[in-house]
CSV table of C-alpha atoms and ligand atoms in Angstrom, one decimal:
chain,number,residue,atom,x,y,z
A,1,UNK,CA,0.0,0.0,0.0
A,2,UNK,CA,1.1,3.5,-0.9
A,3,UNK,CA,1.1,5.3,2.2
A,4,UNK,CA,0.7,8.7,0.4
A,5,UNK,CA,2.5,11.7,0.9
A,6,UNK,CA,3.3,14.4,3.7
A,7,UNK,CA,2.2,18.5,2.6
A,8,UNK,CA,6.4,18.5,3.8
A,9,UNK,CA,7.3,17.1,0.6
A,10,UNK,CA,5.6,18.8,-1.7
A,11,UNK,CA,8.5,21.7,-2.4
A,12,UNK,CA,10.6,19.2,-2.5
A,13,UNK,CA,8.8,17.2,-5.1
A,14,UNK,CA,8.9,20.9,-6.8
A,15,UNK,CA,12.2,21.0,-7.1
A,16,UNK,CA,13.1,17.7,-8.2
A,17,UNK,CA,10.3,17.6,-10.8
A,18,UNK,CA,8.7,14.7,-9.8
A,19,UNK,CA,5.0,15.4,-10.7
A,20,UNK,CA,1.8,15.0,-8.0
A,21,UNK,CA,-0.9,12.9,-8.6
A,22,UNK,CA,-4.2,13.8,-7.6
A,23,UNK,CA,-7.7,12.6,-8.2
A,24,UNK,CA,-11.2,13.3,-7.7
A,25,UNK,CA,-12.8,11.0,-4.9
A,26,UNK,CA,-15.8,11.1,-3.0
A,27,UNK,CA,-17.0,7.6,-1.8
A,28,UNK,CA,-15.5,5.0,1.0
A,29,UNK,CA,-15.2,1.9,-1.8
A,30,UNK,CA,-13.3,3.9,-4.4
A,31,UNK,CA,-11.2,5.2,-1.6
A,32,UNK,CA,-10.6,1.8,-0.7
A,33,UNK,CA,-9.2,1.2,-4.0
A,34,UNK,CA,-6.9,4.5,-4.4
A,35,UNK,CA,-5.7,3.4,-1.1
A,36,UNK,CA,-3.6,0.9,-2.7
A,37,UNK,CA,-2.3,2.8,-5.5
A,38,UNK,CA,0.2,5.2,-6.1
A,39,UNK,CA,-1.9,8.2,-6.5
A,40,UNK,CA,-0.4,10.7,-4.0
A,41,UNK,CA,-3.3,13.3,-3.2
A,42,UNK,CA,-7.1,12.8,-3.0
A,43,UNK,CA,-9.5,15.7,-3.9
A,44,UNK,CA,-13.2,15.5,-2.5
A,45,UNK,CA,-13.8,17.9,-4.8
A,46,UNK,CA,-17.4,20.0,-5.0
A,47,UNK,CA,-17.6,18.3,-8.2
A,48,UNK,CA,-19.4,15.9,-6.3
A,49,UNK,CA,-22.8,18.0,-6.7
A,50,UNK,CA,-21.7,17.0,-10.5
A,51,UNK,CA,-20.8,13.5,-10.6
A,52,UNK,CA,-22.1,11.9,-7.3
A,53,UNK,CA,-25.3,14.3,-7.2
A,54,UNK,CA,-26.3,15.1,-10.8
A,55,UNK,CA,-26.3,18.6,-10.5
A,56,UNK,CA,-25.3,21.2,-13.2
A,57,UNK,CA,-22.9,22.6,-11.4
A,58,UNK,CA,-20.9,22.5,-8.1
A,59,UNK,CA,-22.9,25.2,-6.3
A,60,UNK,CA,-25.6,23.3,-4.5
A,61,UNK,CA,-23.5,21.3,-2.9
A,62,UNK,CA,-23.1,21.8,1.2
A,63,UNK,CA,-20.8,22.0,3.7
A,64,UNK,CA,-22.5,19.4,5.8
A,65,UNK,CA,-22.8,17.0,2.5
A,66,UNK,CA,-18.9,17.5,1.5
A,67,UNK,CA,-17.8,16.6,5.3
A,68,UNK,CA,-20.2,13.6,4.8
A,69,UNK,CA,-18.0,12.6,1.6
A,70,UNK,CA,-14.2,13.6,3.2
A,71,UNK,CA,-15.9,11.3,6.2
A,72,UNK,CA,-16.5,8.2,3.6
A,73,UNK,CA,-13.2,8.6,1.8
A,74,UNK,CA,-11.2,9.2,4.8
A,75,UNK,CA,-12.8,5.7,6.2
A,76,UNK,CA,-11.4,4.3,3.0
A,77,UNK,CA,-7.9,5.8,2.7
A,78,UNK,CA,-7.0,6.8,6.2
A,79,UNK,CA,-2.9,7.5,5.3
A,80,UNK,CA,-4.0,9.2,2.0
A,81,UNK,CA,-3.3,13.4,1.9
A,82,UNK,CA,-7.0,14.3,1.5
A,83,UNK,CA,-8.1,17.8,0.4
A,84,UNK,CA,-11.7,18.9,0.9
A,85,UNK,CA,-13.0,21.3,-1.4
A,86,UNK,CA,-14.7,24.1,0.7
A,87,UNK,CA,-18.4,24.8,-1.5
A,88,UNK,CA,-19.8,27.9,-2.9
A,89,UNK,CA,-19.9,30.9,-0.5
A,90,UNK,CA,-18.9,28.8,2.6
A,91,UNK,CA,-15.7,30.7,2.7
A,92,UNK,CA,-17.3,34.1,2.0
A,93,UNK,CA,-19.7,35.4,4.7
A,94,UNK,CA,-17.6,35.7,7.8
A,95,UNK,CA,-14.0,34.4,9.6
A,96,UNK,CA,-16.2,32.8,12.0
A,97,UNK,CA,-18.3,30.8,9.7
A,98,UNK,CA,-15.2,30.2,7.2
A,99,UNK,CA,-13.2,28.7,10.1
A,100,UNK,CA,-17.0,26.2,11.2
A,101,UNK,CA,-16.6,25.2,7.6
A,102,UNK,CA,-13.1,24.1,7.8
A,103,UNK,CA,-13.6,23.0,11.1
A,104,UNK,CA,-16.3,20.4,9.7
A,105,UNK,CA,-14.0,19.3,6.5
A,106,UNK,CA,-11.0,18.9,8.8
A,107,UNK,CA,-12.5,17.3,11.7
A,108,UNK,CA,-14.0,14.8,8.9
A,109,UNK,CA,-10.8,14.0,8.0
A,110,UNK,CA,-9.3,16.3,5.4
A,111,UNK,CA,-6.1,16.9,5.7
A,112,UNK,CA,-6.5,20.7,4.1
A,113,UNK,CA,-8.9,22.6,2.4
A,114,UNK,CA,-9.2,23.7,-1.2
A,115,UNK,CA,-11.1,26.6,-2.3
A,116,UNK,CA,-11.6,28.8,-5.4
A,117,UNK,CA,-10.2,32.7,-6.2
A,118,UNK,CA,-7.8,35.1,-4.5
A,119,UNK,CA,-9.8,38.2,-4.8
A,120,UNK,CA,-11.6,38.8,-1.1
A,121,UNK,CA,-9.5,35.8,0.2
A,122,UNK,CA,-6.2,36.8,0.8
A,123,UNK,CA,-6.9,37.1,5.2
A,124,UNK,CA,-9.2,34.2,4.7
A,125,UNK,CA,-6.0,32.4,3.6
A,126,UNK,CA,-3.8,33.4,6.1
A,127,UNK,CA,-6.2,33.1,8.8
A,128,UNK,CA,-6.9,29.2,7.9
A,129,UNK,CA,-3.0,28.9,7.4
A,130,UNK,CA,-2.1,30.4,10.8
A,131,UNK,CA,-5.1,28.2,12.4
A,132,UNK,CA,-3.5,24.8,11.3
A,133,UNK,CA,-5.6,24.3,7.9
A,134,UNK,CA,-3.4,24.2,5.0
A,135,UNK,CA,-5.5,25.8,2.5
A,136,UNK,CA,-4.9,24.9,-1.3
A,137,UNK,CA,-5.7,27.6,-3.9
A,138,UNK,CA,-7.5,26.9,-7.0
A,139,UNK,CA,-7.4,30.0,-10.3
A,140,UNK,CA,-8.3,30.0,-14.2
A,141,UNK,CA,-11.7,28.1,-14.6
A,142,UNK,CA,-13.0,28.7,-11.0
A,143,UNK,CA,-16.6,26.7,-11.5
A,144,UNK,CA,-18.1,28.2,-8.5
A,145,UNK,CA,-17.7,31.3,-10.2
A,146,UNK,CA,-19.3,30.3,-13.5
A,147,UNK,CA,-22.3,32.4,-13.3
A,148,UNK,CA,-20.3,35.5,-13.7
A,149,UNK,CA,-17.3,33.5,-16.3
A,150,UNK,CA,-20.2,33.1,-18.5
A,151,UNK,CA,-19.7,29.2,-18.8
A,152,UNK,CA,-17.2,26.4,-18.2
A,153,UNK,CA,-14.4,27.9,-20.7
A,154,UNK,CA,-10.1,28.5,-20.9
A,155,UNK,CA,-9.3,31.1,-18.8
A,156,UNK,CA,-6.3,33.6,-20.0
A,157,UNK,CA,-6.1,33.2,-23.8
A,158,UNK,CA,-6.1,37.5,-23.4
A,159,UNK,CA,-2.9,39.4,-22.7
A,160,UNK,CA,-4.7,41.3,-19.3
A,161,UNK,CA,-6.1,37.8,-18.3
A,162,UNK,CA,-2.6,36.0,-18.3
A,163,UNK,CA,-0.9,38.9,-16.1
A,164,UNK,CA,-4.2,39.2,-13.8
A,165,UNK,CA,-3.8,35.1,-13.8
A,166,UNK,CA,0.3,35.9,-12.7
A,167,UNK,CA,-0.7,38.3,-10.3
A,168,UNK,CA,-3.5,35.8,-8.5
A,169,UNK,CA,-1.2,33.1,-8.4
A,170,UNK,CA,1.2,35.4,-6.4
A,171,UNK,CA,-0.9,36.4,-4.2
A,172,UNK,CA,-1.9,32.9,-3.2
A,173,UNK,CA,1.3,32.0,-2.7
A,174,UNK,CA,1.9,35.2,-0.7
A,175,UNK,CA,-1.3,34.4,1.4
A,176,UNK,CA,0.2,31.2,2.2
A,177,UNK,CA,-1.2,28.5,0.4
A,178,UNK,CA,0.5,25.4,-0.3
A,179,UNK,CA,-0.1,24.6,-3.9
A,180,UNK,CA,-3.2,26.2,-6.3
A,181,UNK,CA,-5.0,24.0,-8.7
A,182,UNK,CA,-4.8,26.0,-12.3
A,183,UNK,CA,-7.9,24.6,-14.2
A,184,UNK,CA,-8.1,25.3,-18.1
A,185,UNK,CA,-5.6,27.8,-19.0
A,186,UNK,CA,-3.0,27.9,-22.0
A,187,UNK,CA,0.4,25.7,-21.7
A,188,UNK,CA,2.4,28.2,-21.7
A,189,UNK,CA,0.7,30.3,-19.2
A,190,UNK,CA,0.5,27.5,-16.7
A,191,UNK,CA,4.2,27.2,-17.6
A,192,UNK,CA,4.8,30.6,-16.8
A,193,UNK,CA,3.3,30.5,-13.9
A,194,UNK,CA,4.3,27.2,-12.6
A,195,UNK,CA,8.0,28.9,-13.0
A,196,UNK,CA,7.5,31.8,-10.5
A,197,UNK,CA,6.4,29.8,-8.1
A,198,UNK,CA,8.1,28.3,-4.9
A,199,UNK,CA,4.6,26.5,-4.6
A,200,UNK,CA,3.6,23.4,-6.6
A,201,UNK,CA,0.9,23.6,-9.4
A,202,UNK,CA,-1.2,21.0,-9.9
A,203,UNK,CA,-3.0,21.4,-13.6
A,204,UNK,CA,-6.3,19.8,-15.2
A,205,UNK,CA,-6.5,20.9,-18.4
A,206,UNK,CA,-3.4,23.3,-18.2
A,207,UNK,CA,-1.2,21.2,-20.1
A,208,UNK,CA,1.9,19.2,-19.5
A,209,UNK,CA,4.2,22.3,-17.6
A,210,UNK,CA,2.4,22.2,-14.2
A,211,UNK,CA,4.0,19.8,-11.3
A,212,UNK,CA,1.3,17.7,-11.0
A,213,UNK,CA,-1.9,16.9,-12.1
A,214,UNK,CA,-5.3,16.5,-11.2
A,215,UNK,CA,-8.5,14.8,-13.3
A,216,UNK,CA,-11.9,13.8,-12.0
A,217,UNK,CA,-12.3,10.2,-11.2
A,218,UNK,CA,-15.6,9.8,-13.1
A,219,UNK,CA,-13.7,11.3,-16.4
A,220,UNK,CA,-10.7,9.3,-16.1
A,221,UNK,CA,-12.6,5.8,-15.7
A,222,UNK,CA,-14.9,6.7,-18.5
A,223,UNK,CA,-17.8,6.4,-16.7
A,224,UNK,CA,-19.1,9.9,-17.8
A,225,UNK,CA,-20.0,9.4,-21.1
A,226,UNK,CA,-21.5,13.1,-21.7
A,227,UNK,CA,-18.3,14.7,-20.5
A,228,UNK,CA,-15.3,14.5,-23.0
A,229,UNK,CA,-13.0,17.6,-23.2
A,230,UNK,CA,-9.5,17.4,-24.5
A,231,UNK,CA,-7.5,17.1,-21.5
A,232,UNK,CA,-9.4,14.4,-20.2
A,233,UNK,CA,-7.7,11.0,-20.8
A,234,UNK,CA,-9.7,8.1,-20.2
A,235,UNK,CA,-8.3,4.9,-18.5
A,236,UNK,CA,-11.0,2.7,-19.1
A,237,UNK,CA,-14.3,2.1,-21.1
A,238,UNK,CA,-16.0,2.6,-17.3
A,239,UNK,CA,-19.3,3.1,-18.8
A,240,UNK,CA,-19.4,0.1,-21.3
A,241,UNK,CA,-17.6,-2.5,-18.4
A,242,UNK,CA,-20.3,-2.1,-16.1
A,243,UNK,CA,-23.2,-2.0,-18.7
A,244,UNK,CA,-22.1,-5.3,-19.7
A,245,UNK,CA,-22.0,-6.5,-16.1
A,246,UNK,CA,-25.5,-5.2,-15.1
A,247,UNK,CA,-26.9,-6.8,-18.6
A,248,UNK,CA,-25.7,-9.9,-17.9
A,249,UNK,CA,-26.7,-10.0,-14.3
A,250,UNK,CA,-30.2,-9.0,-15.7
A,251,UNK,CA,-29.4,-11.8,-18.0
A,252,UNK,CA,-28.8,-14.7,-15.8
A,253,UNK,CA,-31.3,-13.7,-13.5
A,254,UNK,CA,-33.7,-14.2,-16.3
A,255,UNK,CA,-32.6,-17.4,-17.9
A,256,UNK,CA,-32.1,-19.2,-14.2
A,257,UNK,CA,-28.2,-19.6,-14.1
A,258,UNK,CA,-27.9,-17.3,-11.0
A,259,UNK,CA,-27.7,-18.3,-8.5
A,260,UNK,CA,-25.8,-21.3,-9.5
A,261,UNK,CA,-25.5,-24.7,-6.9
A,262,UNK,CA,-22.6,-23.2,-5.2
A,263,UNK,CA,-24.0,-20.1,-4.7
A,264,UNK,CA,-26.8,-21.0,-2.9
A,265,UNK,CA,-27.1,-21.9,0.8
A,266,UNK,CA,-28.2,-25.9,1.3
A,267,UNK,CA,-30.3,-27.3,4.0
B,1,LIG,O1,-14.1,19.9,-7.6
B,1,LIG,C1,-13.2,19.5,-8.3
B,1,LIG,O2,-13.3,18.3,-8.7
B,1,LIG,C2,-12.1,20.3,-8.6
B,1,LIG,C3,-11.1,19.8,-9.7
B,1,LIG,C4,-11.7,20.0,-11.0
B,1,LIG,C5,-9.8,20.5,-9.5
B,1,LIG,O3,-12.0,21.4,-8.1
């Protein structure tokens, strides 16, 4: 079993270029399973009002519901370096209710919190940080925000996005975050920006410069059939394995051969 990594290692991974693995995960059996891999980070990511809820976007989702999936993947990959995604808003009213919300993520086993932005955030940052939640930053395509982005799209293809993209990367390193997620931006802006960094970037769909990257666990195992941008790769025909198996469960349900002899109790 991989036992996953410490936050202690990630400039050092930095600086010796060996890139972070992270994944979407939100459930106690597919935690289970990335227990025993070599993935080094899990994300409970606010995707789950997407993938695990069947919303249209992340914003329903609660805090009380994301500590209930940290909880279930926590149970599943206890040594794993979880980070809990704080939800739309929850880290936006007040330092008191920001700090309840971390409280609940963190208590349920995350071992930091991510959240979305720099603008209005910079003392919500350092206030986590100096509390004992390490607090991972997350610019470009911020989807909480996609109400006033107009759509899931690439972030800084214009000359005033990519510096304002520089600039907010800075500042989240200067309000002490550990590493930001850059999501849908150009290659060679997450390169630039991966470069003035002490901090590691972890990229989905920022091309191949960041030092690590992250993609959504549903996209990756093909089990979202809807969902098929470029960067995501797909590991496995997800959708199509487990079709089969449900069909021919239906199947042999039908035509008597399950249960068989041996899978039936005698007496
Ligand atoms: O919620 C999520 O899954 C994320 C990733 C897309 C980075 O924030």
């Amino acid at each position: 079993m991989n036992a996953g990594m410490n936050i202690l290692q990630l400039p050092e991974r930095k600086i010796r270029r060996e890139k972070i693995v992270m994944v979407t995960c939100y459930d106690y059996t597919s935690a289970r399973i990335l227990a025993q891999s070599d993935v080094d980070m899990l994300l409970v990511g606010d995707s789950a009002a997407m993938v695990m809820h069947g919303h249209d976007s992340t914003l329903p989702i609660s805090v009380e519901e994301m500590a209930w999936h940290v909880a279930a993947v926590k149970r599943g990959a206890p040594k794993k370096f979880i980070v809990g995604d704080l939800p739309f808003l929850s880290y936006r009213r007040s330092q008191s209710e920001t700090v309840e919300a971390a409280a609940q993520l963190m208590k349920a086993g995350a071992s930091s919190v991510k959240l979305e932005g720099i603008a209005g955030n910079e003392d919500i940052i350092r206030h986590l940080t100096h509390s004992g939640v390490p607090v991972m930053g997350h610019i470009g395509l911020t989807p909480q925000s996609v109400n006033t982005l107009g759509g899931f799209r690439v972030q800084g293809s214009k000359d005033e996005d990519r510096q304002r993209l520089k600039q907010e990367a800075l500042a989240c390193e200067r309000a002490g975050c550990f590493a930001i997620v850059l999501e849908c931006v150009p290659e060679t802006l997450a390169a630039e920006i991966t470069a003035q960094l002490a901090i590691p970037t972890i990229g989905i769909g920022a091309g191949a410069e960041t030092d690590g990257q992250v993609l959504v666990m549903q996209d990756l195992l093909g089990l979202n059939l809807d969902f098929k941008p470029k960067f995501v790769r797909r590991y496995l025909d997800g959708n199509k394995l487990l079709l089969d198996a449900f069909n021919q469960y239906a199947q042999d349900v039908r035509d008597g051969s399950f249960p068989a002899s041996a899978e039936r109790y005698a007496g």
